[in-house]
Amino acid sequence: MAALRGRYLNPGAYLDPEAFDAETNAKIDRLADSYEMTGDEFRTGLRNLQGASMAAGGSNRLNTPDPTIPQDLGAAAFFDVDNTLIKGASLLVFARGLARKKFFTVGEILQFLWMQAKFRVMGKENAGDIASGRQQALQLVAGHKEQDLIQLGEEIWAQNMAERIFPGTKELADKHLRAGHEVWLVTASPVQLAQIIARELGFTGALGTVTEVKDGKFTGNMVGDILHGPGKKHAVLALAASEGLDLERCTAYSDSSNDLPMLSMVGTAVAVNPDSELRRIAKARDWEIRDYRRTRRILKRYGAPAAGAAAVAGGYWIKRR
């Protein structure tokens, strides 16, 4: 696979993927082909970047790097959120919080919970149900003000979500930051909620599923991909091409075999709290495996000092590459 060295697109080019000239389109097609995707799939990833940038107020970068840390340009870490960084489904936690704050009607919440119950009964995700569930979630926010969702989401983060962080995974992300690497969240949850998490944790930015916004309100229409499975790969490649990241020097973290497309496109893949299928594949490919579920149980039962010791014992040091 080709490593991305230098910027493949002009700065800001991804902000208008419909306006690419012939030279840029040819460059996109060649790059996409080297990563076993079509040019149209890559352009869809670029639309996710456009949506993330608009949701963040014009820039995908949510936090400024520590000026005292030399930046290792081109190196980045990509973290899945659900059951990798945070215990459980982040969207479900946010939806419950929004229901308590009367953001949704009772009928809307019952519809959403029915879909979540279906996923739990089935015991695993599949692409069709994920797509259907996310589309229903997008429709739930139609007509609501984007700023209202962000404001309530920040409150829900502080009240219900921050305590669900896996300390070991957070420490991995912090080590990347201390090494001068960028740290990005890549999740199927709405991009506004992903950006709240990234901003609060001091990460570089976040990519998530994008809902169209017009006149400050959600339309219920999706922009780009649902960031699940191949959708994450499309968005990460678009980000790397736009920001000059070298994917051979990047690391990806996930708990789910559904994220194999993203895990397989970077130089280093790490299985965190892996499902059985990802654990099997990680062992076969000699990938690092980290399981912090026990650490979180220690934190809940014995407090932060014991959990911190367990996280250090179970973690590993990120070396500058």
Coordinates of C-alpha atoms in Angstrom, one line a residue:
M1 CA 0.0 0.0 0.0
A2 CA 1.1 3.5 -0.7
A3 CA 2.1 5.7 2.2
L4 CA 0.7 9.2 2.3
R5 CA 3.8 11.5 2.4
G6 CA 3.0 15.1 2.0
R7 CA -0.3 16.7 1.1
Y8 CA -2.1 15.0 -1.7
L9 CA -4.8 17.6 -2.0
N10 CA -4.5 21.3 -1.8
P11 CA -5.2 22.7 1.7
G12 CA -9.0 23.0 2.2
A13 CA -9.7 21.2 -1.1
Y14 CA -12.0 18.7 0.6
L15 CA -14.3 21.5 1.6
D16 CA -15.9 21.4 -1.8
P17 CA -15.6 17.9 -3.2
E18 CA -18.1 18.7 -6.0
A19 CA -15.7 21.3 -7.5
F20 CA -12.6 19.2 -8.0
D21 CA -10.8 19.8 -11.3
A22 CA -9.8 17.0 -13.6
E23 CA -6.2 16.8 -12.2
T24 CA -7.5 16.5 -8.6
N25 CA -10.1 13.9 -9.6
A26 CA -7.4 11.8 -11.4
K27 CA -5.2 12.1 -8.3
I28 CA -8.1 10.9 -6.1
D29 CA -8.8 7.9 -8.4
R30 CA -5.1 6.8 -8.3
L31 CA -4.9 7.1 -4.5
A32 CA -8.2 5.4 -3.9
D33 CA -7.2 2.5 -6.2
S34 CA -4.0 1.9 -4.1
Y35 CA -6.2 1.4 -1.0
E36 CA -8.7 -0.8 -2.8
M37 CA -11.6 1.6 -2.9
T38 CA -13.2 3.6 -5.7
G39 CA -12.8 7.3 -6.4
D40 CA -16.4 7.8 -5.5
E41 CA -15.9 6.1 -2.1
F42 CA -13.0 8.4 -1.4
R43 CA -15.1 11.4 -2.4
T44 CA -17.7 10.3 0.0
G45 CA -15.1 10.3 2.7
L46 CA -14.2 13.8 1.7
R47 CA -17.8 14.8 2.2
N48 CA -17.6 13.5 5.8
L49 CA -14.6 15.8 6.3
Q50 CA -16.6 18.7 4.9
G51 CA -19.4 17.9 7.3
A52 CA -17.1 17.5 10.3
S53 CA -15.4 20.8 9.5
M54 CA -18.8 22.7 9.2
A55 CA -20.0 21.1 12.5
A56 CA -16.8 22.3 14.2
G57 CA -17.1 25.9 12.9
G58 CA -14.8 25.7 9.9
S59 CA -11.8 23.5 11.1
N60 CA -11.6 19.8 11.9
R61 CA -8.9 20.6 14.5
L62 CA -10.6 21.1 17.8
N63 CA -7.5 21.5 20.1
T64 CA -4.1 23.2 19.7
P65 CA -1.1 20.9 20.3
D66 CA 1.0 21.6 23.4
P67 CA 3.6 24.1 22.3
T68 CA 6.2 22.5 24.5
I69 CA 6.0 19.2 22.7
P70 CA 7.8 18.8 19.3
Q71 CA 5.2 17.6 16.8
D72 CA 5.9 14.4 14.9
L73 CA 4.3 15.6 11.6
G74 CA 2.6 12.9 9.6
A75 CA 2.0 10.6 12.6
A76 CA -1.5 10.1 14.0
A77 CA -3.7 7.7 16.0
F78 CA -7.3 6.8 15.2
F79 CA -9.5 5.6 18.0
D80 CA -12.9 4.0 17.7
V81 CA -15.2 5.1 20.5
D82 CA -17.8 2.5 21.5
N83 CA -16.3 -0.2 23.8
T84 CA -12.8 1.0 22.8
L85 CA -12.6 4.4 24.5
I86 CA -16.0 4.3 26.3
K87 CA -17.9 1.4 27.8
G88 CA -21.1 0.8 25.8
A89 CA -22.8 2.6 23.0
S90 CA -22.1 6.3 23.2
L91 CA -25.1 7.2 21.0
L92 CA -27.4 5.2 23.4
V93 CA -26.0 7.1 26.4
F94 CA -26.5 10.4 24.7
A95 CA -30.0 9.5 23.5
R96 CA -31.1 8.5 27.1
G97 CA -29.7 11.9 28.3
L98 CA -31.5 13.8 25.6
A99 CA -34.7 12.0 26.5
R100 CA -34.4 13.0 30.1
K101 CA -33.9 16.6 29.0
K102 CA -37.1 16.4 26.8
F103 CA -35.1 16.7 23.5
F104 CA -37.1 13.8 22.1
T105 CA -40.7 12.7 22.4
V106 CA -41.6 9.4 24.2
G107 CA -42.5 7.8 20.9
E108 CA -39.2 8.7 19.3
I109 CA -37.3 7.3 22.2
L110 CA -39.3 4.1 22.1
Q111 CA -38.5 3.7 18.4
F112 CA -34.8 4.2 19.0
L113 CA -34.7 1.8 22.0
W114 CA -36.4 -0.9 20.0
M115 CA -33.6 -0.7 17.5
Q116 CA -31.0 -0.9 20.2
A117 CA -32.8 -3.9 21.8
K118 CA -32.7 -5.6 18.5
F119 CA -29.0 -5.2 18.2
R120 CA -28.5 -6.6 21.8
V121 CA -30.7 -9.7 21.1
M122 CA -28.9 -10.4 17.9
G123 CA -25.6 -10.4 19.8
K124 CA -23.6 -8.7 17.2
E125 CA -23.7 -5.8 14.7
N126 CA -24.2 -6.2 11.0
A127 CA -23.9 -3.5 8.3
G128 CA -27.6 -3.6 7.3
D129 CA -28.9 -3.1 10.8
I130 CA -26.3 -0.5 11.7
A131 CA -27.3 1.5 8.6
S132 CA -31.0 1.2 9.4
G133 CA -30.5 2.1 13.0
R134 CA -28.2 5.1 12.2
Q135 CA -30.7 6.4 9.6
Q136 CA -33.5 6.2 12.1
A137 CA -31.3 8.1 14.6
L138 CA -30.7 10.8 12.0
Q139 CA -34.4 11.1 11.3
L140 CA -35.0 11.6 15.1
V141 CA -33.0 14.9 15.1
A142 CA -34.7 16.3 12.0
G143 CA -36.1 19.7 12.7
H144 CA -34.1 20.2 15.9
K145 CA -31.6 23.0 16.3
E146 CA -28.0 21.9 16.0
Q147 CA -26.9 24.2 18.8
D148 CA -29.5 22.7 21.2
L149 CA -28.0 19.3 20.6
I150 CA -24.5 20.5 21.2
Q151 CA -25.4 22.3 24.4
L152 CA -27.3 19.3 25.8
G153 CA -24.6 16.9 24.6
E154 CA -22.0 18.8 26.6
E155 CA -24.1 18.5 29.7
I156 CA -24.7 14.8 29.1
W157 CA -20.9 14.3 28.7
A158 CA -20.2 15.8 32.0
Q159 CA -23.1 14.1 33.8
N160 CA -23.2 10.6 32.3
M161 CA -20.4 9.9 29.8
A162 CA -17.0 11.0 31.2
E163 CA -17.3 8.3 33.9
R164 CA -17.5 5.6 31.2
I165 CA -14.0 6.2 29.8
F166 CA -11.6 3.3 29.9
P167 CA -8.6 4.7 31.7
G168 CA -6.2 2.5 29.8
T169 CA -7.4 3.6 26.4
K170 CA -7.3 7.2 27.5
E171 CA -3.7 6.7 28.6
L172 CA -2.8 5.3 25.2
A173 CA -4.2 8.4 23.5
D174 CA -2.4 10.7 25.9
K175 CA 0.9 8.9 25.2
H176 CA 0.4 9.6 21.5
L177 CA -0.2 13.3 22.3
R178 CA 2.9 13.4 24.4
A179 CA 4.8 11.8 21.5
G180 CA 3.7 14.7 19.2
H181 CA 1.1 12.6 17.3
E182 CA -2.3 13.7 16.3
V183 CA -5.2 11.9 17.9
W184 CA -8.6 11.5 16.1
L185 CA -11.8 9.8 17.1
V186 CA -13.5 7.9 14.3
T187 CA -17.1 6.8 15.2
A188 CA -20.5 6.0 13.7
S189 CA -22.1 8.3 16.3
P190 CA -23.1 11.8 15.2
V191 CA -20.1 14.1 14.5
Q192 CA -21.3 16.7 16.9
L193 CA -21.3 14.3 19.8
A194 CA -17.9 12.8 18.7
Q195 CA -16.5 16.3 18.7
I196 CA -17.7 17.0 22.2
I197 CA -15.8 13.9 23.4
A198 CA -12.6 14.8 21.5
R199 CA -12.7 18.4 22.6
E200 CA -13.2 17.5 26.3
L201 CA -10.4 15.0 26.2
G202 CA -7.9 17.3 24.4
F203 CA -7.7 15.3 21.2
T204 CA -7.0 16.7 17.8
G205 CA -10.4 16.1 16.3
A206 CA -13.2 13.7 15.5
L207 CA -14.9 12.2 12.5
G208 CA -18.5 10.9 12.8
T209 CA -21.7 10.4 10.9
V210 CA -22.9 13.8 9.5
T211 CA -26.4 15.0 9.3
E212 CA -27.2 17.9 7.0
V213 CA -27.8 21.2 8.7
K214 CA -29.8 24.1 7.1
D215 CA -30.6 27.3 8.8
G216 CA -29.2 25.9 12.0
K217 CA -31.6 22.9 12.0
F218 CA -31.0 19.2 11.2
T219 CA -32.8 18.1 8.0
G220 CA -32.5 14.4 8.7
N221 CA -30.5 13.8 5.5
M222 CA -27.0 12.2 5.8
V223 CA -23.9 13.7 4.3
G224 CA -21.2 11.2 3.2
D225 CA -20.9 7.8 4.8
I226 CA -22.2 6.3 8.0
L227 CA -18.8 5.9 9.6
H228 CA -19.1 2.2 10.2
G229 CA -17.0 -0.5 8.6
P230 CA -15.7 0.7 5.2
G231 CA -17.1 4.2 5.9
K232 CA -14.3 4.7 8.5
K233 CA -11.7 3.6 6.0
H234 CA -13.0 6.1 3.4
A235 CA -13.0 9.0 5.9
V236 CA -9.6 8.2 7.4
L237 CA -7.9 8.1 3.9
A238 CA -9.6 11.4 3.0
L239 CA -8.3 12.9 6.3
A240 CA -4.8 11.6 5.7
A241 CA -4.7 12.9 2.1
S242 CA -6.0 16.3 3.2
E243 CA -3.8 16.7 6.2
G244 CA -0.6 15.1 5.0
L245 CA -0.6 12.1 7.3
D246 CA 1.6 9.1 6.5
L247 CA -0.6 6.1 7.1
E248 CA 2.4 3.8 7.5
R249 CA 3.3 5.8 10.6
C250 CA -0.2 5.9 12.0
T251 CA -2.0 3.6 14.5
A252 CA -5.6 2.5 14.7
Y253 CA -7.5 1.2 17.7
S254 CA -10.8 -0.7 17.8
D255 CA -12.7 -3.4 19.7
S256 CA -14.7 -4.6 16.7
S257 CA -14.0 -6.8 13.7
N258 CA -16.3 -4.4 11.8
D259 CA -13.4 -1.9 11.8
L260 CA -10.9 -4.2 10.0
P261 CA -10.9 -1.9 7.0
M262 CA -9.6 0.9 9.1
L263 CA -7.2 -1.3 11.1
S264 CA -5.8 -2.9 8.0
M265 CA -4.9 0.4 6.3
V266 CA -2.4 1.8 8.9
G267 CA 1.1 0.8 9.9
T268 CA 0.1 -0.4 13.4
A269 CA -3.2 -1.9 14.4
V270 CA -4.2 -2.5 18.1
A271 CA -7.2 -4.5 19.2
V272 CA -8.6 -2.9 22.4
N273 CA -11.3 -4.9 24.4
P274 CA -11.7 -7.0 21.2
D275 CA -14.7 -9.1 20.3
S276 CA -13.9 -12.8 19.6
E277 CA -13.5 -12.4 15.9
L278 CA -11.1 -9.4 16.2
R279 CA -9.1 -11.2 18.9
R280 CA -8.7 -14.2 16.6
I281 CA -7.6 -12.0 13.6
A282 CA -5.3 -9.9 15.8
K283 CA -3.5 -13.0 17.1
A284 CA -3.2 -14.3 13.5
R285 CA -1.7 -11.0 12.3
D286 CA 0.4 -10.5 15.4
W287 CA -1.3 -7.3 16.3
E288 CA -1.1 -5.8 19.8
I289 CA -4.1 -6.8 22.0
R290 CA -5.1 -4.6 25.0
D291 CA -8.0 -5.5 27.2
Y292 CA -9.0 -2.7 29.7
R293 CA -12.5 -4.1 30.7
R294 CA -11.0 -5.5 33.9
T295 CA -9.3 -2.2 34.7
R296 CA -12.6 -0.4 34.5
R297 CA -14.2 -2.8 36.9
I298 CA -11.3 -2.2 39.3
L299 CA -11.9 1.6 39.0
K300 CA -15.5 1.2 39.8
R301 CA -14.8 -1.1 42.8
Y302 CA -11.6 0.2 44.3
G303 CA -11.0 3.7 42.9
A304 CA -8.6 5.6 40.7
P305 CA -5.2 4.6 42.3
A306 CA -5.8 0.9 41.8
A307 CA -7.2 1.4 38.3
G308 CA -4.2 3.6 37.4
A309 CA -1.8 0.9 38.5
A310 CA -3.7 -1.7 36.5
A311 CA -3.7 0.5 33.4
V312 CA 0.0 1.1 33.6
A313 CA 0.6 -2.7 34.0
G314 CA -1.6 -3.5 31.1
G315 CA -0.5 -0.7 28.7
Y316 CA 2.5 -0.3 26.5
W317 CA 4.8 2.6 25.7
I318 CA 4.5 4.2 22.3
K319 CA 7.9 4.7 20.8
R320 CA 8.6 7.5 18.3
R321 CA 8.8 6.0 14.9

